[in-house]
Structure formats: structure tokens, C-alpha cells
Short mmCIF file of C-alpha atoms and ligand atoms in Angstrom, two decimals:
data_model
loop_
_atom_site.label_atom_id
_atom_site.label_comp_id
_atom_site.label_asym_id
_atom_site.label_seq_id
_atom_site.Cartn_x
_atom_site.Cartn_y
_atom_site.Cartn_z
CA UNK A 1 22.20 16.55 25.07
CA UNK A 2 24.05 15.59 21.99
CA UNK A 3 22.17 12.34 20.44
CA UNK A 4 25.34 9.79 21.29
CA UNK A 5 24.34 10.08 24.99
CA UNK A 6 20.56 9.19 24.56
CA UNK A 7 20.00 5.55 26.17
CA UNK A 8 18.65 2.78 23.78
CA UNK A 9 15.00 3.16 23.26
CA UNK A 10 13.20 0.00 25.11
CA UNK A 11 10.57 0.50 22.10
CA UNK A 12 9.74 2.31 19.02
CA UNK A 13 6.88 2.70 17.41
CA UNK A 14 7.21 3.10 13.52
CA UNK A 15 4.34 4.44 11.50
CA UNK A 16 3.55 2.96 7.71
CA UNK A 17 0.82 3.88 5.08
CA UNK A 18 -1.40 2.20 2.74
CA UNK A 19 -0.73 2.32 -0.91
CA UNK A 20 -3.15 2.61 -3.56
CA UNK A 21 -2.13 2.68 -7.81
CA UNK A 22 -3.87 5.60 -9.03
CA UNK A 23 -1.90 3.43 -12.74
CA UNK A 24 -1.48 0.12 -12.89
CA UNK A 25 -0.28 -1.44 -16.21
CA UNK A 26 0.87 -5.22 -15.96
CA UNK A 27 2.52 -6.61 -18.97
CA UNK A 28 2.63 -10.48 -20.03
CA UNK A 29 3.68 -13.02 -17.12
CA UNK A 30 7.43 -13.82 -16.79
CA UNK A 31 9.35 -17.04 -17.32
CA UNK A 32 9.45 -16.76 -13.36
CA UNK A 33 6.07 -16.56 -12.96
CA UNK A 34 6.16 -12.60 -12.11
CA UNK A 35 4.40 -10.17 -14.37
CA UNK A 36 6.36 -7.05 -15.29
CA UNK A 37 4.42 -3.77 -13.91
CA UNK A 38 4.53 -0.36 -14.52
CA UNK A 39 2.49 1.46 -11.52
CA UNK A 40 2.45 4.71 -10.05
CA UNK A 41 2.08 4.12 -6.16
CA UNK A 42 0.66 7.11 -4.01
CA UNK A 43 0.56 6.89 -0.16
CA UNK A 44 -2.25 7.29 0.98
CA UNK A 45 -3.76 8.17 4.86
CA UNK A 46 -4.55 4.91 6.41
CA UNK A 47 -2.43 3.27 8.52
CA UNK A 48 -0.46 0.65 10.50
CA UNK A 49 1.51 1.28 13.93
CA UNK A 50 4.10 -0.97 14.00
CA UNK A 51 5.59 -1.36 17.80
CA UNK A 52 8.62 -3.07 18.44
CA UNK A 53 10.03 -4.37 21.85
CA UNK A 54 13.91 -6.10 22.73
CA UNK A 55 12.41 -9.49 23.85
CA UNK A 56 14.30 -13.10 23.74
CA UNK A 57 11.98 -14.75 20.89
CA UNK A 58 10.10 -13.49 18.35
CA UNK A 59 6.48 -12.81 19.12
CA UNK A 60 3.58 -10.86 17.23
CA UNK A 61 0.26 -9.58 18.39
CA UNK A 62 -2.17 -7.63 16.08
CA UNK A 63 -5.09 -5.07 17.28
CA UNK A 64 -7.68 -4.37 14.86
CA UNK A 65 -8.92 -1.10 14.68
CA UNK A 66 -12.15 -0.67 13.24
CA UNK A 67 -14.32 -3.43 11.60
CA UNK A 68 -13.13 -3.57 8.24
CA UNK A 69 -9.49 -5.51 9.48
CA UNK A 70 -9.86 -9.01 9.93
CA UNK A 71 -7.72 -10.14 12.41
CA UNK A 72 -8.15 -13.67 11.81
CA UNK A 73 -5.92 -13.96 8.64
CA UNK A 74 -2.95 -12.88 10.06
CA UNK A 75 -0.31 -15.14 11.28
CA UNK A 76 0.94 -14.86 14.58
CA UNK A 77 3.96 -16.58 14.21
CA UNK A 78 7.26 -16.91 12.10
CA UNK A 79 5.38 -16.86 8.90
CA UNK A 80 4.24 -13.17 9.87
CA UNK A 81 5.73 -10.63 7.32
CA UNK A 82 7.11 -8.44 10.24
CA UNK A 83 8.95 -11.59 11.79
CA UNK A 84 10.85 -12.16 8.12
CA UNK A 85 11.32 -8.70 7.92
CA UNK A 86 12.97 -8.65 11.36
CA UNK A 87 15.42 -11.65 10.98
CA UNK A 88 16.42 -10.28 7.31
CA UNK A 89 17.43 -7.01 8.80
CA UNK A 90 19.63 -9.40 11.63
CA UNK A 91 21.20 -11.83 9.25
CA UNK A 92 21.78 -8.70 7.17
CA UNK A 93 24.29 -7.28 10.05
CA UNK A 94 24.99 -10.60 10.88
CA UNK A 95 23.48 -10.09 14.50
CA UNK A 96 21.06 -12.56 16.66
CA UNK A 97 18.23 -10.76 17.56
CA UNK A 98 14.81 -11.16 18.71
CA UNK A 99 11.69 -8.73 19.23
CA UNK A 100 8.06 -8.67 20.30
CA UNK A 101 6.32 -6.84 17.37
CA UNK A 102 3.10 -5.49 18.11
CA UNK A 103 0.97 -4.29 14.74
CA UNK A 104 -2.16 -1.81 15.41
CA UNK A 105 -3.64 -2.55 11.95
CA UNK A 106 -6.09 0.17 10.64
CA UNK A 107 -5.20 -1.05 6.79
CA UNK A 108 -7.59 -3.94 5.29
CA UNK A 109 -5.95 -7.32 4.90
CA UNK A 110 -5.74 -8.92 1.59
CA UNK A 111 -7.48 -5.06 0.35
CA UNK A 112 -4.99 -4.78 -2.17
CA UNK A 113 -3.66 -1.48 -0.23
CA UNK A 114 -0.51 -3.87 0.82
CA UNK A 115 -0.87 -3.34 3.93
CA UNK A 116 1.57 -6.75 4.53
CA UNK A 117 4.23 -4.78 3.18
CA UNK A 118 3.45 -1.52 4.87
CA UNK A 119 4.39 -4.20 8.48
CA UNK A 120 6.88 -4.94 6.71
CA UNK A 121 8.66 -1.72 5.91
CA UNK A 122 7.69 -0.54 9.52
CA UNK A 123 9.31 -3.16 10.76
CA UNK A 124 12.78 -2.87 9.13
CA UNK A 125 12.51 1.18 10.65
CA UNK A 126 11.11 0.44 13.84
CA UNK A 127 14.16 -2.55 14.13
CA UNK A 128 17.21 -0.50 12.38
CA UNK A 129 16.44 1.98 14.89
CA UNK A 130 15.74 -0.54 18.59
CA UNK A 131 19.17 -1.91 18.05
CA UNK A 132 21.01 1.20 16.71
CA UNK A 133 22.19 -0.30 13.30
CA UNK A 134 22.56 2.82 11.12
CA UNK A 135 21.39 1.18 8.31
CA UNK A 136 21.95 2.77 4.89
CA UNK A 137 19.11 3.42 2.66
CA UNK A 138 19.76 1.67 0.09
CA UNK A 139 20.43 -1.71 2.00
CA UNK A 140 17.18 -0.88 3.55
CA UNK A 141 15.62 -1.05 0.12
CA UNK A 142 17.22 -4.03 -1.05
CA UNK A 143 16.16 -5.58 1.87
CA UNK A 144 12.49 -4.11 1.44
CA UNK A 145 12.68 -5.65 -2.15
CA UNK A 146 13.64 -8.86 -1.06
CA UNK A 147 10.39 -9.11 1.19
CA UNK A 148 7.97 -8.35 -1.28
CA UNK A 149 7.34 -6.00 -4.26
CA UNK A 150 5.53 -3.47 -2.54
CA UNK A 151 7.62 -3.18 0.63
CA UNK A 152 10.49 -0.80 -0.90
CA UNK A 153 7.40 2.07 -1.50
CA UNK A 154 6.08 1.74 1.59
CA UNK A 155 9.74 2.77 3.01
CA UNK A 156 9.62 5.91 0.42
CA UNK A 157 5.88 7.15 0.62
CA UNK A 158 4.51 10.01 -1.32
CA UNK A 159 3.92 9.65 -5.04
CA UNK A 160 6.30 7.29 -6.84
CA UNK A 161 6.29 5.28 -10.27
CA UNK A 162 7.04 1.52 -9.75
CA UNK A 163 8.74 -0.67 -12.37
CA UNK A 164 9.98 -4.61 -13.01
CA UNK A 165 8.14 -5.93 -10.18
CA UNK A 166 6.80 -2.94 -8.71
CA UNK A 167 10.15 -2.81 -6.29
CA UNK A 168 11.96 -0.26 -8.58
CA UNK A 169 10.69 2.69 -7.15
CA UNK A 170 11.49 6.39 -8.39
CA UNK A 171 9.73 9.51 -6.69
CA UNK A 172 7.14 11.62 -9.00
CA UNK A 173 6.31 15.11 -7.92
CA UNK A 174 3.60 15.51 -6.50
CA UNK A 175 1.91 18.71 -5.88
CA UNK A 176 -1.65 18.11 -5.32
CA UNK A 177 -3.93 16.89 -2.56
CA UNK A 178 -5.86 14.42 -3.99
CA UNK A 179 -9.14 12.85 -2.02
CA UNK A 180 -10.72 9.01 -1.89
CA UNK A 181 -13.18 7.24 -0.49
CA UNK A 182 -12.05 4.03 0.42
CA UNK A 183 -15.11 1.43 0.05
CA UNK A 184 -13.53 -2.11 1.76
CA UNK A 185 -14.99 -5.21 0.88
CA UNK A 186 -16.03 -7.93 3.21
CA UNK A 187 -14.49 -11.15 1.44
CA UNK A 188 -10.57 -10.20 0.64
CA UNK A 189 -9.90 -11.64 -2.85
CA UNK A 190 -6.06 -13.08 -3.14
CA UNK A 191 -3.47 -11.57 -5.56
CA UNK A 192 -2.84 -14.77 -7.21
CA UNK A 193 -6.11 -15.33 -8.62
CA UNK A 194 -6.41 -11.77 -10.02
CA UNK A 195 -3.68 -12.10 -12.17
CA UNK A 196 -4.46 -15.84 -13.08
CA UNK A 197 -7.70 -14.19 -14.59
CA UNK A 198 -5.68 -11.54 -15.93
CA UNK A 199 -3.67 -13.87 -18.03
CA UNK A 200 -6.80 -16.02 -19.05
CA UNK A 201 -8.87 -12.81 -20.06
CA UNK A 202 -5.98 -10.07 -21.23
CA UNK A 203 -2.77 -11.72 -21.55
CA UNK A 204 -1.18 -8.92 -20.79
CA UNK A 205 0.16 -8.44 -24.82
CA UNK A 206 0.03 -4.27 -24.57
CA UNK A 207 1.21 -0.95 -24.05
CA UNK A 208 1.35 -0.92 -20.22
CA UNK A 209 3.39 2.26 -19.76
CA UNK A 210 2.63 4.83 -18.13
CA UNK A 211 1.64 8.27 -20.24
CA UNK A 212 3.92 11.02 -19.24
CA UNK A 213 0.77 13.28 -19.57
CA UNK A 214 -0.08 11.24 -15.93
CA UNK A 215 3.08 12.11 -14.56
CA UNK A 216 2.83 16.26 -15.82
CA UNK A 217 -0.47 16.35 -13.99
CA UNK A 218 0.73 15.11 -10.96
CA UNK A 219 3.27 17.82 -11.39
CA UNK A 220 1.17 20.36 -12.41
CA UNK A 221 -2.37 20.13 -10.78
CA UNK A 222 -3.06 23.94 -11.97
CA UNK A 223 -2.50 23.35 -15.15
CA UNK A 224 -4.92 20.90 -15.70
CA UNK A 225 -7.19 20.62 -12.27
CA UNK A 226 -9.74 18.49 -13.92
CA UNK A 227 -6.80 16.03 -15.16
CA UNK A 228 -5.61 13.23 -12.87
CA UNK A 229 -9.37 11.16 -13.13
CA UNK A 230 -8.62 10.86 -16.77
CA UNK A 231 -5.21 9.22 -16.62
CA UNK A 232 -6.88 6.83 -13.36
CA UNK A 233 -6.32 3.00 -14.68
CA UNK A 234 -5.65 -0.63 -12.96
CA UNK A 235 -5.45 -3.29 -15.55
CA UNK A 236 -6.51 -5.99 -13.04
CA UNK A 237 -9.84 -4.11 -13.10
CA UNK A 238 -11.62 -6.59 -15.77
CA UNK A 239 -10.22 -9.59 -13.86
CA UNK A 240 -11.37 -8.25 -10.76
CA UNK A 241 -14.99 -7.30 -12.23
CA UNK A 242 -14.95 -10.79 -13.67
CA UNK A 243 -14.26 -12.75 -10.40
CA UNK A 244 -16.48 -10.60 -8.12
CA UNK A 245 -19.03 -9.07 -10.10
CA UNK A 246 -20.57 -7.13 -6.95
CA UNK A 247 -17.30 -5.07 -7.62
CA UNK A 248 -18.06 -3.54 -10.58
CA UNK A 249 -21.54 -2.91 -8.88
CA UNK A 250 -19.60 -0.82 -5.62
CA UNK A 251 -18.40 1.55 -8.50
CA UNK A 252 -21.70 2.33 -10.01
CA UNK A 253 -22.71 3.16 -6.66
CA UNK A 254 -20.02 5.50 -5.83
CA UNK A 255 -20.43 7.03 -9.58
CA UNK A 256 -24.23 7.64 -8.52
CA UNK A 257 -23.13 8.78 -5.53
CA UNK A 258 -20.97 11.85 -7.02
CA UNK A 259 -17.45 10.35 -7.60
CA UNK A 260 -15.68 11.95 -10.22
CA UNK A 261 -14.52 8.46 -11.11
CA UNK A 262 -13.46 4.92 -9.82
CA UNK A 263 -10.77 2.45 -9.65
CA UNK A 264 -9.90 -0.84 -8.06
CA UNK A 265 -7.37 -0.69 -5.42
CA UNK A 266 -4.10 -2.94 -6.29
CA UNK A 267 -5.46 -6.19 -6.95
CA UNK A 268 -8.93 -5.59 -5.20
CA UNK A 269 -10.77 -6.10 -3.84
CA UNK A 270 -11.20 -2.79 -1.99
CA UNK A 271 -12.24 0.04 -4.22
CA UNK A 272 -11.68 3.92 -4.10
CA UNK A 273 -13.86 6.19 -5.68
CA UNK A 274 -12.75 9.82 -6.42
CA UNK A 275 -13.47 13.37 -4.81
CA UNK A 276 -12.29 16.61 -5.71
CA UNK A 277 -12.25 17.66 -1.71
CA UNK A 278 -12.40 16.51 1.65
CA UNK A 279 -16.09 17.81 1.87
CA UNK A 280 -16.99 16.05 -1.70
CA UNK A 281 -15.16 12.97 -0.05
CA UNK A 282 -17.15 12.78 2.86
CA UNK A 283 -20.68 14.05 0.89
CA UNK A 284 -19.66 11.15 -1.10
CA UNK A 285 -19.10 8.56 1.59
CA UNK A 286 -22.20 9.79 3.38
CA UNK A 287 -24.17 9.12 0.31
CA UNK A 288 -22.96 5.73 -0.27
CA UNK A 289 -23.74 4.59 2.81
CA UNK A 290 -27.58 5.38 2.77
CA UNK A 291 -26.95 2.83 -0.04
CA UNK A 292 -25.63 0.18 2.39
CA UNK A 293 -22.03 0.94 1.74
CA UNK A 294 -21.25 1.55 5.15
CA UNK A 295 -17.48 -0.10 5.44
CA UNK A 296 -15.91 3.22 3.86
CA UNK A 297 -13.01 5.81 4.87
CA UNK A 298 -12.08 8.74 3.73
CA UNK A 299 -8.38 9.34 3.00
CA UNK A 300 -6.25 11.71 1.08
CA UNK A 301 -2.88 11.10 -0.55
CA UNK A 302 0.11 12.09 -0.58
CA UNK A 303 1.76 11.23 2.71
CA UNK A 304 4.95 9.79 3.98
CA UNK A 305 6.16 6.74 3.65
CA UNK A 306 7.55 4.68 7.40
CA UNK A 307 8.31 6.54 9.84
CA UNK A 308 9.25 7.14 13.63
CA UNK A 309 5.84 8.25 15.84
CA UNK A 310 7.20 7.36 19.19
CA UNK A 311 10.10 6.13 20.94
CA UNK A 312 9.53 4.19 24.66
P1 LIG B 401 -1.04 -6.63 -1.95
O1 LIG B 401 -1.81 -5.46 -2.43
O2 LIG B 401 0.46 -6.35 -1.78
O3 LIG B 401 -1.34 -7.92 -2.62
P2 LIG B 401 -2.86 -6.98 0.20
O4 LIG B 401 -3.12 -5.67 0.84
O5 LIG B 401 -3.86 -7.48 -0.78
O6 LIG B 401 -1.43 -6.89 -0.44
P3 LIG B 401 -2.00 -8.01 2.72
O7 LIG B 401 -2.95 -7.47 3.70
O8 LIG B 401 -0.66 -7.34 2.61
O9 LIG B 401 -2.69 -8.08 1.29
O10 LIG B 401 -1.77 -9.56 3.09
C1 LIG B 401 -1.88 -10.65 2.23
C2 LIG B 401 -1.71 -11.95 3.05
O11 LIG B 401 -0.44 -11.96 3.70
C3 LIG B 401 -2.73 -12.07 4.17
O12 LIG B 401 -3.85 -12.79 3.73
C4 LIG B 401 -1.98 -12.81 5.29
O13 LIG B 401 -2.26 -14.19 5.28
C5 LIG B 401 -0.50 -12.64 4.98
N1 LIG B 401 0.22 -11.79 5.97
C6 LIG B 401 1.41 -12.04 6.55
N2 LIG B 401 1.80 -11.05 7.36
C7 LIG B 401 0.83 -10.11 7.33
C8 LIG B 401 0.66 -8.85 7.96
N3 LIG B 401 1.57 -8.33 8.81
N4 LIG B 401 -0.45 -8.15 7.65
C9 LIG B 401 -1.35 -8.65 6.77
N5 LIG B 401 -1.25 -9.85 6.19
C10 LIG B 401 -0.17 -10.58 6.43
#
């Protein structure tokens, strides 16, 4: 049947991952109040299912899977990310619209693996495809941009460096399979006051670039297998450290543990420790929790960015 004589879907169910910075270089805060970035995103294999239904108002429900999502700061209203996402892509085809949006979160909240913005980009698929808008990509970015400055990644996936805000985003090669242990945290710790002890502590007066060398071992795992835990860096890990000390205490555990290194995730507070495999990984993740550290997953990156798992 050619595809112009399928029906509507009544739902569609859009997939979205988690994003972690295996760089993160933040230069000196903005005149409007933004700090300049220069990241390299990879996707990584934890996710959100974001369902959407036609419906008359806007409505959003969450189910949290697994005990490290807490449910309870997440609007349920207009304020939700998905909801703003939704009547930007309307007003954008000058349409009025409504859906129920149903989010099966599996990505921590305020984890600093943007999981907001992974809704988000789900959202704009799951939508662009209910009501049949054909969509470009690039108004889909802009869009994604406009919502936050981690949605437009979450559209692309894979590997990808991130500039201005993080919202410029440019694919990187990326040949390898690289493998984390994802150690969540049970307070969140908010973005804002990361980089408010950022600026007190660093100032962010620097070279924040990101060294090619990075980029040519994502490239080239062979050449250089032991490589990519080198060039691992977040520059929000001091102010992290320095607002949650117990932080700094996770990754000396997961070093003891075997790692081959650590980082902080985003802006924290969930942390990732490094393993060369899956087995290593899960060695790893076994270890750390006969320490206590039993709020962990393993996950591997790279892996696509939003897409379509189901249509009802
Ligand atoms: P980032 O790394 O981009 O700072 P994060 O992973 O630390 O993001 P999120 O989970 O994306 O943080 O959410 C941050 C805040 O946004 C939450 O505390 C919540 O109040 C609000 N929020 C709005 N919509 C959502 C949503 N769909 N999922 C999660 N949080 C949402």
C-alpha cells in the first residue's frame, strides 16, 4: 500500500535518549546571562517513551520506571516541557492543536542527562508525525533550540560537538562503543546553582575548546584504544564537588571499584564512571554496589537520537 493511503495514526510513540558530555568546556557568563559552551554530547542508552494522543486539551501523565525517577518534580500541566514543545510546533504551522502526552520516564530528573529536553525533542517527532505536518529538519531544530539548549541534540543523537549555547550541534564520527556506569544521585542538584559556583570559583577566563586530539579518537578508536578516558572533562566538575562534596566521594568509589576514570554528568549531579566493556561495566556496577551504590545502570553510547518506536 503506497504510504499516502495509510490512515492517520490515533498515537505515536516517539523514543528519545539521555545525553551525557564526555567534554564540557564553559567559557565566561554572557551579557545575557548564558555561558558560552563548547561540549561534545554522546547519546547514550537510557531512555524516555514519549506517547502522544489527538485529544481536545492538553494533558500530561508521567510513569516512572525504576526508582531513581522522581515523579514528583515534574509538572503536569502547561508548564511541562512536552506541552511548550507541542504548542511551538502548532503556532509554528499556524494550526490549533491539542494532545494527551504520556512520558514513560526511565531518564533521572534534574540528573544532568537532560532528560527535559530529550520530552522535549520526542515530543516535536511524536507531534510532526500525529498530525502529518512534514516538518523540515531544520525548522525542527530551530524549534528544538528555541526550547532549550539541549533539545536540538536530543533530535540528532549519536556523537556530536555542541557550541554557543550548546544548541549548535555538528555530528562527530563516532566509531567506537564506549561503556558507563551510570551512578544517580538521590537529591537532583539544579543547573543554575552549578554554574553560579562556577562563576564564583573559575570564572570561566580559559581555553574551553575542545582538543581535536578528542575528536581523532572518537574517530579512530584503533588507533589509540586506551585514548578517549584521557580527553574525559566537565568543567562544572569543581563546582559540583564543591556544592555536594559526597560527589566527589561517588567517584573514588567507582575508581576503587575498577573504572578506568570518572566524570560528572552535565551539570550533576548524576555521575558516570568508565568501562572498557559491557562485562567491565557491569563487574564495575556490581562492585559499587556492595559499597552501597546501589541506584546505578549500565549504558553504552552511541545511539540515536528521537525516534519513531510505535505507531497506534
Ligand atoms: P539539564 O542537564 O539539561 O540541565 P536535567 O537532566 O538536569 O537537565 P531535567 O530532568 O531535564 O534536568 O529537568 C529539569 C527541571 O525541568 C525539572 O526539575 C522539572 O521541574 C522541569 N521539567 C519540565 N518538564 C519536564 C520533563 N518533561 N521532564 C523532566 N523535567 C521537566
Amino acid at each position: 500500500m503506497s504510504e499516502a493511503l495509510l490512515p492517520d495514526p490515533v498515537s505515536v510513540t516517539v523514543r528519545a535518549p539521555a545525553k551525557i558530555n564526555v567534554y564540557l568546556g564553559v567559557g565566561k557568563v554572557r551579557d545575557d546571562g548564558f555561558h558560552p559552551l563548547e561540549t561534545v554530547y554522546q547519546a547514550v542508552s537510557l531512555y524516555d517513551d514519549v506517547t502522544v494522543t489527538a485529544a481536545e486539551e492538553w494533558a500530561v501523565t508521567l510513569l516512572a520506571d525504576g526508582d531513581h525517577v522522581d515523579g514528583s518534580a515534574v509538572p503536569d500541566d502547561d508548564t511541562n516541557i512536552v506541552v511548550r514543545a507541542g504548542k511551538a510546533l502548532a503556532a509554528h504551522h499556524g494550526i490549533e492543536r491539542a494532545a494527551e502526552i504520556e512520558i514513560r520516564k526511565t531518564i533521572p530528573v534534574a540528573g544532568g542527562m537532560a532528560g527535559g529536553s530529550a520530552d522535549a525533542a520526542a515530543t516535536l517527532v511524536a507531534l510532526d508525525r500525529l498530525w502529518n505536518l512534514d516538518t523540515s529538519d531544520d525548522d525542527l531544530l530551530a524549534l528544538a533550540a528555541d526550547l532549550g539548549s539541549d533539545v536540538p541534540f536530543a533530535l540528532v543523537g549519536g556523537t556530536a560537538t555542541g557550541t554557543g549555547r550548546g544548541e549548535v550541534v555538528t555530528p562527530v564520527d563516532d566509531a567506537g562503543t564506549w561503556w558507563w556506569v551510570v551512578v544517580f544521585s538521590d537529591e537532583g542538584l539544579s543547573t543554575p546553582s552549578v554554574y553560579g559556583a562556577y562563576d564564583l570559583l573559575e570564572g570561566g577566563d580559559h581555553d574551553y575548546r575542545v582538543r581535536p586530539a578528542m575528536l581523532d579518537t572518537l574517530r579512530h578508536p584503533e588507533d589509540n584504544p586506551d585514548g578517549l578516558p584521557m580527553f574525559l572533562y566537565n568543567d562544572l566538575e569543581d563546582a559540583a564537588f564543591y556544592l555536594r562534596p559526597d560527589l566527589q566521594t561517588t567517584a573514588e568509589a567507582a575508581l576503587e571499584c575498577g573504572a578506568a576514570t570518572t566524570l560528572l554528568s552535565g551539570s550533576g549531579p548524576t555521575m558516570l564512571a568508565m568501562a572498557t566493556d559491557a562485562d567491565h561495566a557491569r563487574e564495575v556496577a556490581g562492585r559499587l554496589a556492595g559499597r552501597g551504590y546501589t541506584r546505578t545502570a549500565v549504558a553504552h553510547g552511541p545511539v540515536a537520537g528521537a525516534h519513531v518506536v510505535a505507531y497506534g
